mmCIF file of N, CA and C in Angstrom:
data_model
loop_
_atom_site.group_PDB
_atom_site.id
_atom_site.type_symbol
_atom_site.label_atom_id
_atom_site.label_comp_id
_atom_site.label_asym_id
_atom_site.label_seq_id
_atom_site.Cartn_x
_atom_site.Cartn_y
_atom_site.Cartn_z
ATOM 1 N N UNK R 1 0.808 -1.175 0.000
ATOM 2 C CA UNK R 1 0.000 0.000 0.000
ATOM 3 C C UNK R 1 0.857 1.247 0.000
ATOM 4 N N UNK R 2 2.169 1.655 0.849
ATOM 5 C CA UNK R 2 2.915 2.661 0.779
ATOM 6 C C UNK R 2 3.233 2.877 -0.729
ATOM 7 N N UNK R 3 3.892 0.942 -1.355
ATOM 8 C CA UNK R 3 4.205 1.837 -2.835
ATOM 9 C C UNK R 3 3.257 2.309 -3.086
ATOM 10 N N UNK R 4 2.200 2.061 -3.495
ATOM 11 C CA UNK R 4 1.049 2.111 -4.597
ATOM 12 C C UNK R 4 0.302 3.413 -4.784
ATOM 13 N N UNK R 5 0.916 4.482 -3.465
ATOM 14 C CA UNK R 5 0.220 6.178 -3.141
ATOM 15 C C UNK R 5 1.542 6.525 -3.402
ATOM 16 N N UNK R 6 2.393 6.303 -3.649
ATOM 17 C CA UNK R 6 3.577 7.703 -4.509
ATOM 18 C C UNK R 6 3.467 6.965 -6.005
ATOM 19 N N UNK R 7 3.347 5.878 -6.163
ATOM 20 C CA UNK R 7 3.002 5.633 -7.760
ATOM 21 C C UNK R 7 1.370 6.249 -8.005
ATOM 22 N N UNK R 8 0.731 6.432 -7.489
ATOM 23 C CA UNK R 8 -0.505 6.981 -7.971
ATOM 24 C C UNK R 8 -0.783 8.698 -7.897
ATOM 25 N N UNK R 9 0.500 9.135 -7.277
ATOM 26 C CA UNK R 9 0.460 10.745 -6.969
ATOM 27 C C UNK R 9 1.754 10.631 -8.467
ATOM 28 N N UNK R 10 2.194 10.031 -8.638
ATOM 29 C CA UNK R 10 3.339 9.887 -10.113
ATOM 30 C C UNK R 10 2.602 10.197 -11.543
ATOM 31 N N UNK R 11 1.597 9.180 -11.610
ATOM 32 C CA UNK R 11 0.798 8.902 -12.361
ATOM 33 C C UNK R 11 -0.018 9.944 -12.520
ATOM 34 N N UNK R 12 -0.547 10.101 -11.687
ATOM 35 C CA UNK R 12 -1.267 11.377 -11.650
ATOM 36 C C UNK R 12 -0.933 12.807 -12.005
ATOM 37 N N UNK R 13 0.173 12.990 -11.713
ATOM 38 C CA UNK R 13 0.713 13.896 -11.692
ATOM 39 C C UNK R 13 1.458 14.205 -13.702
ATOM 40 N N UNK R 14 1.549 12.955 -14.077
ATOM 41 C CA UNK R 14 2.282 12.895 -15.526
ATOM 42 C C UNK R 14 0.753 13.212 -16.140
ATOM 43 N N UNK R 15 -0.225 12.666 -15.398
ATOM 44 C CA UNK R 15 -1.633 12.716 -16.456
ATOM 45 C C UNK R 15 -2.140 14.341 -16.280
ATOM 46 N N UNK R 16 -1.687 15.050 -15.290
ATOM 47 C CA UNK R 16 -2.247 16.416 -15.463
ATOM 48 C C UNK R 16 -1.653 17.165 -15.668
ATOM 49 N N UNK R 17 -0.165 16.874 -16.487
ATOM 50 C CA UNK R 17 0.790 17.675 -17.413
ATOM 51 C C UNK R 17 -0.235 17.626 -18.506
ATOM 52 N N UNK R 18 -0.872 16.913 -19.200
ATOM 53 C CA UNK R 18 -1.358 16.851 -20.155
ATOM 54 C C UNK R 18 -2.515 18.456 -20.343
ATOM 55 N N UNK R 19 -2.996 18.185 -19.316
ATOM 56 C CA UNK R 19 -4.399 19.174 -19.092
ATOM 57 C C UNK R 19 -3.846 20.187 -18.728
ATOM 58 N N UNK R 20 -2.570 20.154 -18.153
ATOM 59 C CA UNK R 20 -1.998 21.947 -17.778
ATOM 60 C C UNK R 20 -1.469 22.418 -19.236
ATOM 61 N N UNK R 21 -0.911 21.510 -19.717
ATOM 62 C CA UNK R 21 -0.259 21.765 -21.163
ATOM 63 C C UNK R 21 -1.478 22.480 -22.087
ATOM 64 N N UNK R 22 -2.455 21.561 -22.013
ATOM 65 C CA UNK R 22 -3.618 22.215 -23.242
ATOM 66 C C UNK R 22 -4.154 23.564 -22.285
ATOM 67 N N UNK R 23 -4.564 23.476 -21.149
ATOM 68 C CA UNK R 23 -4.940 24.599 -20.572
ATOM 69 C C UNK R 23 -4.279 25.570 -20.842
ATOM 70 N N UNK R 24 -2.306 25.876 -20.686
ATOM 71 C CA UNK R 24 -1.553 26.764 -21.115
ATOM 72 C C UNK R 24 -1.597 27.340 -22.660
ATOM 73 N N UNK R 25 -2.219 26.075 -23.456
ATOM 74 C CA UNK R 25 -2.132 26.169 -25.162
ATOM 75 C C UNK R 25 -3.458 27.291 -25.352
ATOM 76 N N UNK R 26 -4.562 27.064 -24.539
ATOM 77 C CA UNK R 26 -5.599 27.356 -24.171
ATOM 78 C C UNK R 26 -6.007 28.515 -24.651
ATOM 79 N N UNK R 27 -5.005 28.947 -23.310
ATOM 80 C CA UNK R 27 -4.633 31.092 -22.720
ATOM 81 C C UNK R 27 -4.285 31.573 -23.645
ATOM 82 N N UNK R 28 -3.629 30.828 -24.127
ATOM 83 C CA UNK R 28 -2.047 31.570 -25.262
ATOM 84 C C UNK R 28 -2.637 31.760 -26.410
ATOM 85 N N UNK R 29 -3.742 31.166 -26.804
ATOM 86 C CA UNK R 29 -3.817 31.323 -28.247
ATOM 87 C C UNK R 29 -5.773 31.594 -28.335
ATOM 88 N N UNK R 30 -6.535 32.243 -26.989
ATOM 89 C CA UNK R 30 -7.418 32.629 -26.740
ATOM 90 C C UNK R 30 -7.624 34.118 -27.572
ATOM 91 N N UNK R 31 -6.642 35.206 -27.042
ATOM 92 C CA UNK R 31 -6.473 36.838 -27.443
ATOM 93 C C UNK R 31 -6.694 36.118 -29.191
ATOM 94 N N UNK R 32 -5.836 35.416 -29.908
ATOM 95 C CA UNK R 32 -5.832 35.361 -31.272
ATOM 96 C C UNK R 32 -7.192 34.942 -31.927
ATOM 97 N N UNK R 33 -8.009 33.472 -31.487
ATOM 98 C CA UNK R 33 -9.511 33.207 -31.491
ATOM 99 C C UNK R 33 -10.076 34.370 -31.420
ATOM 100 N N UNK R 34 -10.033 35.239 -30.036
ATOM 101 C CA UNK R 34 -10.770 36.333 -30.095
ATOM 102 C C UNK R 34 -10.494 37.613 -31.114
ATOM 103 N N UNK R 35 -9.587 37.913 -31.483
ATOM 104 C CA UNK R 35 -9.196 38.851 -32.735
ATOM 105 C C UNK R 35 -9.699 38.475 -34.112
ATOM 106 N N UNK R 36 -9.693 36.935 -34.119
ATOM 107 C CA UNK R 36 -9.945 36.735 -35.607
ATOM 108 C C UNK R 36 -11.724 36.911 -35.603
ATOM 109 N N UNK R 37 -12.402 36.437 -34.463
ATOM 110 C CA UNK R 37 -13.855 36.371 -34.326
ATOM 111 C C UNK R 37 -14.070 37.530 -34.657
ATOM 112 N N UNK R 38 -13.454 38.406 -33.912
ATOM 113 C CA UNK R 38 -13.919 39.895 -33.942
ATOM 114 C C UNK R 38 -14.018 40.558 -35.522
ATOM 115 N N UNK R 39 -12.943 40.574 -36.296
ATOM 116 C CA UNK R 39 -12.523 40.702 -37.773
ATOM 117 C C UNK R 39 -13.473 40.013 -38.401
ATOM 118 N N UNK R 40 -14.005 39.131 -38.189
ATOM 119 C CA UNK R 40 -15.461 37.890 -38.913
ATOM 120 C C UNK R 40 -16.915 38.800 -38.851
ATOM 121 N N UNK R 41 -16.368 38.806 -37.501
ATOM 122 C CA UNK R 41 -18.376 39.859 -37.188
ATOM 123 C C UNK R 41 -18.118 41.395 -37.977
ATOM 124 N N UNK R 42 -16.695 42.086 -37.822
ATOM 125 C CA UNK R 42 -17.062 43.083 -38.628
ATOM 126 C C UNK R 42 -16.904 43.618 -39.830
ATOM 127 N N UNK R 43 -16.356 42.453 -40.655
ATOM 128 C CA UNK R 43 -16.023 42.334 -42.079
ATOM 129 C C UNK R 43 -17.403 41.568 -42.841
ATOM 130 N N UNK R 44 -17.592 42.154 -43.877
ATOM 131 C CA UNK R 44 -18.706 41.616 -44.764
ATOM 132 C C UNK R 44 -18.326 40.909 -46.232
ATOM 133 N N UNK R 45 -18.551 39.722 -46.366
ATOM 134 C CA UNK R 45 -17.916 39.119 -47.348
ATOM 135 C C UNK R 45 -18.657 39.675 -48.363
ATOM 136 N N UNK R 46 -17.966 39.606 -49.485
ATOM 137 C CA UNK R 46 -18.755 39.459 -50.735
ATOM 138 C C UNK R 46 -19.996 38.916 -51.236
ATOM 139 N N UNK R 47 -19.950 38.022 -50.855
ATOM 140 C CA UNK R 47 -21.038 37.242 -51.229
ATOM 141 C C UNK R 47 -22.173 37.516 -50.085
ATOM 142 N N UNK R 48 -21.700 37.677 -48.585
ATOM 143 C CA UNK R 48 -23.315 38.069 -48.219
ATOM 144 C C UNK R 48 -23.309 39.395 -48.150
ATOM 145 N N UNK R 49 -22.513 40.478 -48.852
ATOM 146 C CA UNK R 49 -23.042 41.708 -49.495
ATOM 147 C C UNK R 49 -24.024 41.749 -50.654
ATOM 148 N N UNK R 50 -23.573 40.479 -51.431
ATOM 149 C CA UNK R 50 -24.294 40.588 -52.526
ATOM 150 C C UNK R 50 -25.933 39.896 -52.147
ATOM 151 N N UNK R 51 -25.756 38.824 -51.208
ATOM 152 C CA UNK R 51 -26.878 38.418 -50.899
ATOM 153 C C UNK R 51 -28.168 39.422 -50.212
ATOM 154 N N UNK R 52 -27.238 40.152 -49.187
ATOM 155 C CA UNK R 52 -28.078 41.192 -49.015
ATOM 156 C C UNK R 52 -29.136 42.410 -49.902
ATOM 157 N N UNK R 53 -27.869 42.675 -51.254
ATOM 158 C CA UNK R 53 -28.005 43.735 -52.056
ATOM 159 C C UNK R 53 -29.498 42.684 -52.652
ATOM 160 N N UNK R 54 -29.411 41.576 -53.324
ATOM 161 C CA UNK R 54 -30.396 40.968 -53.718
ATOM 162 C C UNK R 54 -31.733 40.873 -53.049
ATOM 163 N N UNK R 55 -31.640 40.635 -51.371
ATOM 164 C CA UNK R 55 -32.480 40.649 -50.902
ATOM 165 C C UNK R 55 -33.225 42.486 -50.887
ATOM 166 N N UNK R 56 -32.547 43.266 -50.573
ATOM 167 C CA UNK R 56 -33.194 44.756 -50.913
ATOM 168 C C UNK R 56 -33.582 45.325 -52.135
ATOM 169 N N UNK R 57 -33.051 44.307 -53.485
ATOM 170 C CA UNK R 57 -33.691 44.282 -54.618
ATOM 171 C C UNK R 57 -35.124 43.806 -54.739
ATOM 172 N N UNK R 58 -34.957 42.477 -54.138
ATOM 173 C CA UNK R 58 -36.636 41.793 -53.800
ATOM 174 C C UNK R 58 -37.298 42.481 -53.347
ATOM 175 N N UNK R 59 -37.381 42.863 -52.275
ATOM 176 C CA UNK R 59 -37.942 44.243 -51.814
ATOM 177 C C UNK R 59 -38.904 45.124 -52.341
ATOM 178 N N UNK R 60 -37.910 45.592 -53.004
ATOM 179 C CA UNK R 60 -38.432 46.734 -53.548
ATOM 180 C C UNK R 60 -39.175 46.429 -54.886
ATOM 181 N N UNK R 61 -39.166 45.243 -55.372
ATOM 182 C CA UNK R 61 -39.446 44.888 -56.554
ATOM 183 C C UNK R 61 -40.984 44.558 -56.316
ATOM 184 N N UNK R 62 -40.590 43.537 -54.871
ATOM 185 C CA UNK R 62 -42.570 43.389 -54.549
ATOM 186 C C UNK R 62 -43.119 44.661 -54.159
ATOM 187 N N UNK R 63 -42.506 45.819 -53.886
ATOM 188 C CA UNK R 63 -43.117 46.790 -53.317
ATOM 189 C C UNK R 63 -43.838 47.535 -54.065
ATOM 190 N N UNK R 64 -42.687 47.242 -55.724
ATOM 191 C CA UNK R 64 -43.224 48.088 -56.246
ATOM 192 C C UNK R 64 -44.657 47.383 -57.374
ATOM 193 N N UNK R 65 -44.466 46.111 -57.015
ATOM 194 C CA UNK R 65 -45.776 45.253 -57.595
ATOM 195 C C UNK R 65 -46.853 45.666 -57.108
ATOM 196 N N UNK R 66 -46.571 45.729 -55.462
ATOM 197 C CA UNK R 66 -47.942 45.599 -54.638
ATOM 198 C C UNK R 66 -48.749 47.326 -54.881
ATOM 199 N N UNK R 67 -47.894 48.839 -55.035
ATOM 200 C CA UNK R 67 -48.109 49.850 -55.391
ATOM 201 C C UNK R 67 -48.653 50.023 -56.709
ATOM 202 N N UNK R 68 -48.078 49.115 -58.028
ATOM 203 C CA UNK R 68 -48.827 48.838 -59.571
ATOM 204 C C UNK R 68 -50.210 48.542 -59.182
ATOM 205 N N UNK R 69 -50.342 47.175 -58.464
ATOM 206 C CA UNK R 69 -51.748 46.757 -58.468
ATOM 207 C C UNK R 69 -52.789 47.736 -57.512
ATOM 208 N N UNK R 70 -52.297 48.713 -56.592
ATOM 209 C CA UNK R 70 -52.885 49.822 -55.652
ATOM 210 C C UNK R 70 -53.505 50.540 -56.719
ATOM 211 N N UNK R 71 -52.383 51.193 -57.619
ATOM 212 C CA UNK R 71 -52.649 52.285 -58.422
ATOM 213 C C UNK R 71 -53.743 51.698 -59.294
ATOM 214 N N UNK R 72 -53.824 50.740 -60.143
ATOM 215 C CA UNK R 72 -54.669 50.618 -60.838
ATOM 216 C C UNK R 72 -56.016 50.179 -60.672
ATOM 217 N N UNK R 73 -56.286 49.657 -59.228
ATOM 218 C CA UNK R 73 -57.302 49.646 -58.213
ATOM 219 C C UNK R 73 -58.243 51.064 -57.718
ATOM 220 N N UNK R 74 -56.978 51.899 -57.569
ATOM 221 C CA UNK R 74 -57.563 53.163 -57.586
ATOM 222 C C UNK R 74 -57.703 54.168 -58.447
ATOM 223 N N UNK R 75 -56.975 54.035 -59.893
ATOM 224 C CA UNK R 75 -57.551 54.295 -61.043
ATOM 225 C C UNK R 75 -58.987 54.338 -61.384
ATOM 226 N N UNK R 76 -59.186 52.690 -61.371
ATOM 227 C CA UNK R 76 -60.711 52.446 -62.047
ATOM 228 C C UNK R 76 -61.628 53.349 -60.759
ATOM 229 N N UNK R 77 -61.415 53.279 -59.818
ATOM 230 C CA UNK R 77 -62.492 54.368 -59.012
ATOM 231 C C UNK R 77 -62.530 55.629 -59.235
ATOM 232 N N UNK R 78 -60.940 55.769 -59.481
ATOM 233 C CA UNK R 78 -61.117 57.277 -60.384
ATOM 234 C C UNK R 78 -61.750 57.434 -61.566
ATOM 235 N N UNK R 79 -61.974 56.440 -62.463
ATOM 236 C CA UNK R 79 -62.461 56.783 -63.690
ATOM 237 C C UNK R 79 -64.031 56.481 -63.281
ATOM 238 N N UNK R 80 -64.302 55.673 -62.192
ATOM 239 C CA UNK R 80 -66.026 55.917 -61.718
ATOM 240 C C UNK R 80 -66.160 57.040 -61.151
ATOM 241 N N UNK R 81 -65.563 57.794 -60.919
ATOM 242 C CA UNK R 81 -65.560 59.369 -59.982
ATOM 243 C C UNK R 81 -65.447 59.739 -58.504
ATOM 244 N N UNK R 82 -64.935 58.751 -58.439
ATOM 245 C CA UNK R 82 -64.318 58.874 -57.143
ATOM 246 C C UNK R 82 -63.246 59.498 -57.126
ATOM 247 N N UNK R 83 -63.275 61.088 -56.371
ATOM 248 C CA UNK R 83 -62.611 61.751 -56.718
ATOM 249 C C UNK R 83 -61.021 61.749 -55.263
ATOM 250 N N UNK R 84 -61.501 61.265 -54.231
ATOM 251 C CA UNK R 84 -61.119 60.498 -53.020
ATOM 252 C C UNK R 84 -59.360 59.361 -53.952
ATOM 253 N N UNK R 85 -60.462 58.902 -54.277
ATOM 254 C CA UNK R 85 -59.438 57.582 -55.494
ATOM 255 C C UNK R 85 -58.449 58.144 -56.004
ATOM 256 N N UNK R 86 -58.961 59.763 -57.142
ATOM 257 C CA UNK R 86 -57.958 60.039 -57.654
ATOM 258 C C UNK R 86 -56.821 60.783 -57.062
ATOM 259 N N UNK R 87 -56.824 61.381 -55.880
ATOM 260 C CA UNK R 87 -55.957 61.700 -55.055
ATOM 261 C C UNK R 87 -55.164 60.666 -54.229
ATOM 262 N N UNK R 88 -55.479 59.519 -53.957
ATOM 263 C CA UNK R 88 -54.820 58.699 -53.364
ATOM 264 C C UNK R 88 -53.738 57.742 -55.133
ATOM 265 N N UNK R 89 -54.450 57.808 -56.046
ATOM 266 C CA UNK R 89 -53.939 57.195 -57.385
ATOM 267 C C UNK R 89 -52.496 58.416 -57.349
ATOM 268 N N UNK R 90 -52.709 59.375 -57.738
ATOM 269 C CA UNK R 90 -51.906 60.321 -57.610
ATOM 270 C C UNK R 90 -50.803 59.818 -56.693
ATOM 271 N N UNK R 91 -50.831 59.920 -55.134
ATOM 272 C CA UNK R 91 -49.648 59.331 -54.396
ATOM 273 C C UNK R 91 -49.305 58.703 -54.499
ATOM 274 N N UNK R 92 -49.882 57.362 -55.220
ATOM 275 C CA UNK R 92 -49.326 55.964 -55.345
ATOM 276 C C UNK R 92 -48.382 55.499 -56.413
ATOM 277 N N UNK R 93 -48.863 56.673 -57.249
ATOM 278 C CA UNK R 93 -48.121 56.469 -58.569
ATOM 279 C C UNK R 93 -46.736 57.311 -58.400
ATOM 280 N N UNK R 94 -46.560 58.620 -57.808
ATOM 281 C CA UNK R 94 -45.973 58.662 -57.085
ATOM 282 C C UNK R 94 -44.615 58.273 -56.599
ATOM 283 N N UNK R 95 -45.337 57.438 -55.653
ATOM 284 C CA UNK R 95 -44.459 56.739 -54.581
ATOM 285 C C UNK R 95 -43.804 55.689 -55.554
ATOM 286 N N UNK R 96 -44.908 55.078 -56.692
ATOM 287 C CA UNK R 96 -44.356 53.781 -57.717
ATOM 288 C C UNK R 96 -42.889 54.736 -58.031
ATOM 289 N N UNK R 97 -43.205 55.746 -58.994
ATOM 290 C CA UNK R 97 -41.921 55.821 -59.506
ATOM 291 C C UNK R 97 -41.045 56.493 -59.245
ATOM 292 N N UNK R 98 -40.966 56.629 -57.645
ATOM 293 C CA UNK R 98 -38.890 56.408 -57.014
ATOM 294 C C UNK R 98 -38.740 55.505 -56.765
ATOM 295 N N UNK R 99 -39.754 53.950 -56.580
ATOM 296 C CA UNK R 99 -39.460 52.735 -56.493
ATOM 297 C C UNK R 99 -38.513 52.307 -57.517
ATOM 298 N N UNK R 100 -39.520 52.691 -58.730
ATOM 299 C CA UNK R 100 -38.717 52.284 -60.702
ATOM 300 C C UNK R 100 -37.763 52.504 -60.533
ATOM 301 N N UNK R 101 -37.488 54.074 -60.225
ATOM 302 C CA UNK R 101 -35.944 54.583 -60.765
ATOM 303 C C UNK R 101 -35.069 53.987 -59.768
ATOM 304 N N UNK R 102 -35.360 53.510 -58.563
ATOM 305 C CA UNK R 102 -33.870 52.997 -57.787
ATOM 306 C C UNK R 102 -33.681 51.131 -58.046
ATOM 307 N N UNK R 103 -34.981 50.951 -58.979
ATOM 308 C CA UNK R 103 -34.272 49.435 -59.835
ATOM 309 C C UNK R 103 -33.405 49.958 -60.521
ATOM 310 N N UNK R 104 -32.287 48.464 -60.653
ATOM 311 C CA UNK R 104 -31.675 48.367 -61.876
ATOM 312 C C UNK R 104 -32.886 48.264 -63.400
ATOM 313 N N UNK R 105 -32.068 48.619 -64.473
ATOM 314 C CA UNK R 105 -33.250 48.477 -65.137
ATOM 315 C C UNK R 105 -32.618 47.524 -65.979
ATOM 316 N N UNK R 106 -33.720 46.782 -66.766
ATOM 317 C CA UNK R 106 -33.729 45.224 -67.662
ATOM 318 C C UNK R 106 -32.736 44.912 -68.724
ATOM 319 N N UNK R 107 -31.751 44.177 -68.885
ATOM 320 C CA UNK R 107 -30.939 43.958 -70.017
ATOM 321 C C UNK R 107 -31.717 44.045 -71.270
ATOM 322 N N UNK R 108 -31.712 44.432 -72.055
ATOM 323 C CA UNK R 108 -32.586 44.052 -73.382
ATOM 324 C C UNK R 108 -31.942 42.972 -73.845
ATOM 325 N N UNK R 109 -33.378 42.353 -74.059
ATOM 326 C CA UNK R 109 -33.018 41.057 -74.691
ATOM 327 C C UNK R 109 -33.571 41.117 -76.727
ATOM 328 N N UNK R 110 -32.217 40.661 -77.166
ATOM 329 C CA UNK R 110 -32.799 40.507 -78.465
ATOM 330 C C UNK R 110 -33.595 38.963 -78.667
ATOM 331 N N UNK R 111 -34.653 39.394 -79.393
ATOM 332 C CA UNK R 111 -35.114 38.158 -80.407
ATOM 333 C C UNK R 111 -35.712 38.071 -81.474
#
C-alpha cells in the first residue's frame, strides 16, 4: 500500500501535465480566437453583401408590384368618380416611380 500512493500521486501527476499543457495552449492562443472572431463579425464578405443587395432588390421589386396593383385599383375608381381615389392614385403612382428609378433596369433582350 505505501508503494502504490507515490506511484498513484506519479501517475497522476504525468496525467495532469497533459491538461496543464492544453490549458496553457488554451490562454495563449485565446487573445488570437478572439481577434480573428472579432474581424469575422465586422467584415462583410462578398457574397453576403451581394446576398443582401439581392435581398433589398426583392424588396423593392414586390413593393413596387404591390403599389402597380394599388394604383390601378384606384384608377378604375377614379375613372367611376371617385374623386377620393384620384388623389390617393396620384400618391401611389408617385411613390411607384422612385421605387422604378432605384431598380436596376432590364438587359434588353434581343429576339
Amino acid at each position: 500500500m505505501r508503494i502504490a500512493a507515490p506511484l498513484l500521486l506519479i501517475l497522476g501527476g504525468l496525467a495532469l501535465q497533459g491538461c496543464l499543457a492544453k490549458a496553457a495552449v488554451d490562454v495563449v492562443t485565446l487573445p488570437v480566437r478572439a481577434a480573428s472572431k472579432g474581424v469575422d463579425l465586422a467584415t462583410t464578405s462578398q457574397s453576403e453583401a451581394d446576398e443582401k443587395r439581392g435581398r433589398e432588390l426583392r424588396q423593392r421589386e414586390e413593393r413596387a408590384g404591390k403599389l402597380e396593383r394599388q394604383y390601378e385599383k384606384q384608377r378604375r375608381k377614379c375613372l367611376d368618380g371617385d374623386r377620393v381615389a384620384c388623389d390617393e392614385a396620384r400618391q401611389t403612382y408617385e411613390e411607384l416611380q422612385v421605387i422604378l428609378r432605384s431598380l436596376p433596369a432590364e438587359p434588353e433582350r434581343d429576339e
